Amino acid sequence: QHPSLIVPLNQSFPHIPSGPSKNATAGPHISSILNFDIPASAVNKTCAFWFFFPNETQIDPSSFVYSGEEEHLFRFFMLEEPAMANTSLGNAPYVKYRLAEKVLIPGDDQMVEAIDCPAGETMGILWEGVSDSYLSYTENYAPCPIGLFIDIG
């Protein structure tokens, strides 16, 4: 399942909404909230967050921008509520808890975390870069997925 809404949060313009967007970005001065609509049929199921990051031979290289001198570390947080299209950094939902901290590198798909699905609800996930880690991508699921997705099982 792909995000139903992506909203960038820009630290340089904390009260100006930057969304909605087809791009998710995490870096030194920008982060993104990704909303996921969980169907009512997901009751008593597990929601596994997966980050798919194909290498440049698997996807059009213009689909993402990736940089940083450090270890390319990114954090994922569950928010108290989902974002709205007009969410900015100044009115963004509060963090409920940290899901995970992961090193993301091209060619490495990995599970971020698995939780009990909140059936019938919309979840907001905050994604941010650590230090100078930067990744911006156009959310896509065909032919080769890139980005944060949820597998309900």
Short mmCIF file of C-alpha atoms in Angstrom, two decimals:
data_model
loop_
_atom_site.label_atom_id
_atom_site.label_comp_id
_atom_site.label_asym_id
_atom_site.label_seq_id
_atom_site.Cartn_x
_atom_site.Cartn_y
_atom_site.Cartn_z
CA GLN A 1 0.00 0.00 0.00
CA HIS A 2 1.40 3.36 -1.02
CA PRO A 3 0.90 6.72 0.75
CA SER A 4 -2.40 8.50 0.23
CA LEU A 5 -0.78 11.89 0.92
CA ILE A 6 2.78 13.24 1.04
CA VAL A 7 3.41 16.61 2.69
CA PRO A 8 6.92 18.14 2.80
CA LEU A 9 7.86 20.19 5.89
CA ASN A 10 10.38 22.96 5.21
CA GLN A 11 12.33 24.37 8.18
CA SER A 12 13.17 27.51 6.19
CA PHE A 13 9.46 28.31 5.81
CA PRO A 14 7.84 26.72 8.90
CA HIS A 15 4.41 28.33 8.48
CA ILE A 16 4.04 27.91 4.72
CA PRO A 17 2.46 24.63 3.56
CA SER A 18 4.48 22.83 0.86
CA GLY A 19 2.07 20.04 0.03
CA PRO A 20 0.59 17.94 -1.17
CA SER A 21 3.43 16.52 -3.24
CA LYS A 22 4.33 13.45 -5.30
CA ASN A 23 7.87 13.68 -3.89
CA ALA A 24 8.95 12.60 -0.43
CA THR A 25 12.09 14.37 0.81
CA ALA A 26 14.22 14.03 3.93
CA GLY A 27 17.35 16.06 4.52
CA PRO A 28 19.06 18.68 6.66
CA HIS A 29 16.26 21.28 6.39
CA ILE A 30 13.30 19.34 5.08
CA SER A 31 11.28 16.32 6.15
CA SER A 32 8.07 14.70 4.93
CA ILE A 33 4.87 13.32 6.39
CA LEU A 34 3.44 10.33 4.57
CA ASN A 35 -0.17 9.32 5.28
CA PHE A 36 -1.35 5.73 4.92
CA ASP A 37 -5.06 4.80 4.84
CA ILE A 38 -5.51 1.47 6.61
CA PRO A 39 -8.67 -0.38 5.53
CA ALA A 40 -11.20 -1.60 8.09
CA SER A 41 -10.46 -5.14 6.87
CA ALA A 42 -6.98 -4.87 8.46
CA VAL A 43 -8.36 -5.62 11.94
CA ASN A 44 -6.08 -8.03 13.85
CA LYS A 45 -3.44 -7.78 11.11
CA THR A 46 0.14 -6.53 11.05
CA CYS A 47 1.25 -3.44 9.16
CA ALA A 48 4.85 -3.84 8.01
CA PHE A 49 6.54 -0.65 6.82
CA TRP A 50 8.95 -1.32 3.95
CA PHE A 51 11.35 1.12 2.34
CA PHE A 52 12.12 0.12 -1.23
CA PHE A 53 15.23 1.75 -2.66
CA PRO A 54 16.21 0.35 -6.07
CA ASN A 55 19.59 1.10 -7.60
CA GLU A 56 20.02 3.21 -10.72
CA THR A 57 19.98 0.17 -13.02
CA GLN A 58 16.49 -0.79 -11.80
CA ILE A 59 14.81 2.61 -12.10
CA ASP A 60 15.14 5.89 -13.96
CA PRO A 61 17.97 7.74 -12.14
CA SER A 62 15.94 10.96 -12.33
CA SER A 63 13.40 9.36 -9.95
CA PHE A 64 15.53 10.20 -6.92
CA VAL A 65 18.28 12.48 -5.58
CA TYR A 66 20.57 11.00 -2.93
CA SER A 67 23.50 12.64 -1.15
CA GLY A 68 25.42 12.93 2.10
CA GLU A 69 28.90 12.42 3.46
CA GLU A 70 27.87 10.40 6.51
CA GLU A 71 26.18 6.99 6.73
CA HIS A 72 22.85 7.99 5.08
CA LEU A 73 20.83 7.59 8.26
CA PHE A 74 17.10 8.34 8.32
CA ARG A 75 14.46 8.28 11.07
CA PHE A 76 10.81 7.28 10.92
CA PHE A 77 8.23 8.44 13.49
CA MET A 78 4.59 7.59 14.11
CA LEU A 79 2.57 10.78 14.52
CA GLU A 80 -0.39 11.43 16.82
CA GLU A 81 -2.55 12.05 13.74
CA PRO A 82 -2.17 12.23 9.97
CA ALA A 83 -1.18 15.33 8.02
CA MET A 84 -3.62 17.47 6.07
CA ALA A 85 -2.86 18.89 2.61
CA ASN A 86 -2.19 22.30 4.22
CA THR A 87 0.08 21.01 7.02
CA SER A 88 3.28 22.97 7.58
CA LEU A 89 6.10 22.50 10.08
CA GLY A 90 4.40 25.04 12.34
CA ASN A 91 1.14 23.07 12.65
CA ALA A 92 2.38 19.51 12.06
CA PRO A 93 1.02 16.73 14.29
CA TYR A 94 3.10 15.75 17.31
CA VAL A 95 5.32 12.67 17.33
CA LYS A 96 3.70 9.73 19.11
CA TYR A 97 6.80 7.48 19.07
CA ARG A 98 9.87 6.63 17.01
CA LEU A 99 9.40 3.69 14.69
CA ALA A 100 13.00 3.18 13.58
CA GLU A 101 16.31 4.61 12.48
CA LYS A 102 17.69 3.07 9.28
CA VAL A 103 20.61 3.43 6.91
CA LEU A 104 19.13 3.70 3.42
CA ILE A 105 21.30 2.89 0.42
CA PRO A 106 20.40 2.23 -3.24
CA GLY A 107 19.71 -1.42 -4.01
CA ASP A 108 18.68 -2.21 -0.43
CA ASP A 109 15.01 -2.86 0.32
CA GLN A 110 14.35 -3.23 4.02
CA MET A 111 11.59 -3.50 6.57
CA VAL A 112 11.47 -0.40 8.75
CA GLU A 113 9.12 -1.71 11.45
CA ALA A 114 5.99 -3.81 11.96
CA ILE A 115 3.06 -2.77 14.15
CA ASP A 116 -0.54 -3.80 14.83
CA CYS A 117 -2.64 -2.24 12.07
CA PRO A 118 -4.96 0.56 13.22
CA ALA A 119 -7.84 -0.77 11.11
CA GLY A 120 -10.03 1.89 9.52
CA GLU A 121 -7.66 4.75 10.40
CA THR A 122 -5.19 6.97 8.59
CA MET A 123 -1.63 6.92 9.95
CA GLY A 124 0.84 9.78 9.61
CA ILE A 125 4.53 8.88 9.38
CA LEU A 126 7.24 11.53 9.71
CA TRP A 127 10.42 10.81 7.75
CA GLU A 128 13.59 12.82 8.38
CA GLY A 129 17.28 12.73 7.51
CA VAL A 130 20.03 12.66 10.15
CA SER A 131 23.03 15.00 9.83
CA ASP A 132 23.65 15.67 6.12
CA SER A 133 21.74 12.62 4.82
CA TYR A 134 19.46 13.61 1.94
CA LEU A 135 17.02 11.64 -0.18
CA SER A 136 14.23 12.92 -2.38
CA TYR A 137 12.20 10.58 -4.56
CA THR A 138 9.04 10.47 -6.61
CA GLU A 139 6.78 7.89 -4.95
CA ASN A 140 6.31 5.08 -7.42
CA TYR A 141 5.25 1.46 -7.31
CA ALA A 142 5.62 0.35 -10.95
CA PRO A 143 7.60 -1.12 -12.55
CA CYS A 144 10.09 -1.04 -9.65
CA PRO A 145 8.85 0.44 -6.36
CA ILE A 146 10.69 3.26 -4.62
CA GLY A 147 9.78 4.73 -1.25
CA LEU A 148 7.87 3.88 1.89
CA PHE A 149 5.05 1.35 1.59
CA ILE A 150 2.92 -0.72 3.97
CA ASP A 151 2.36 -4.45 3.62
CA ILE A 152 -0.77 -5.58 5.47
CA GLY A 153 -0.66 -9.21 6.49
#
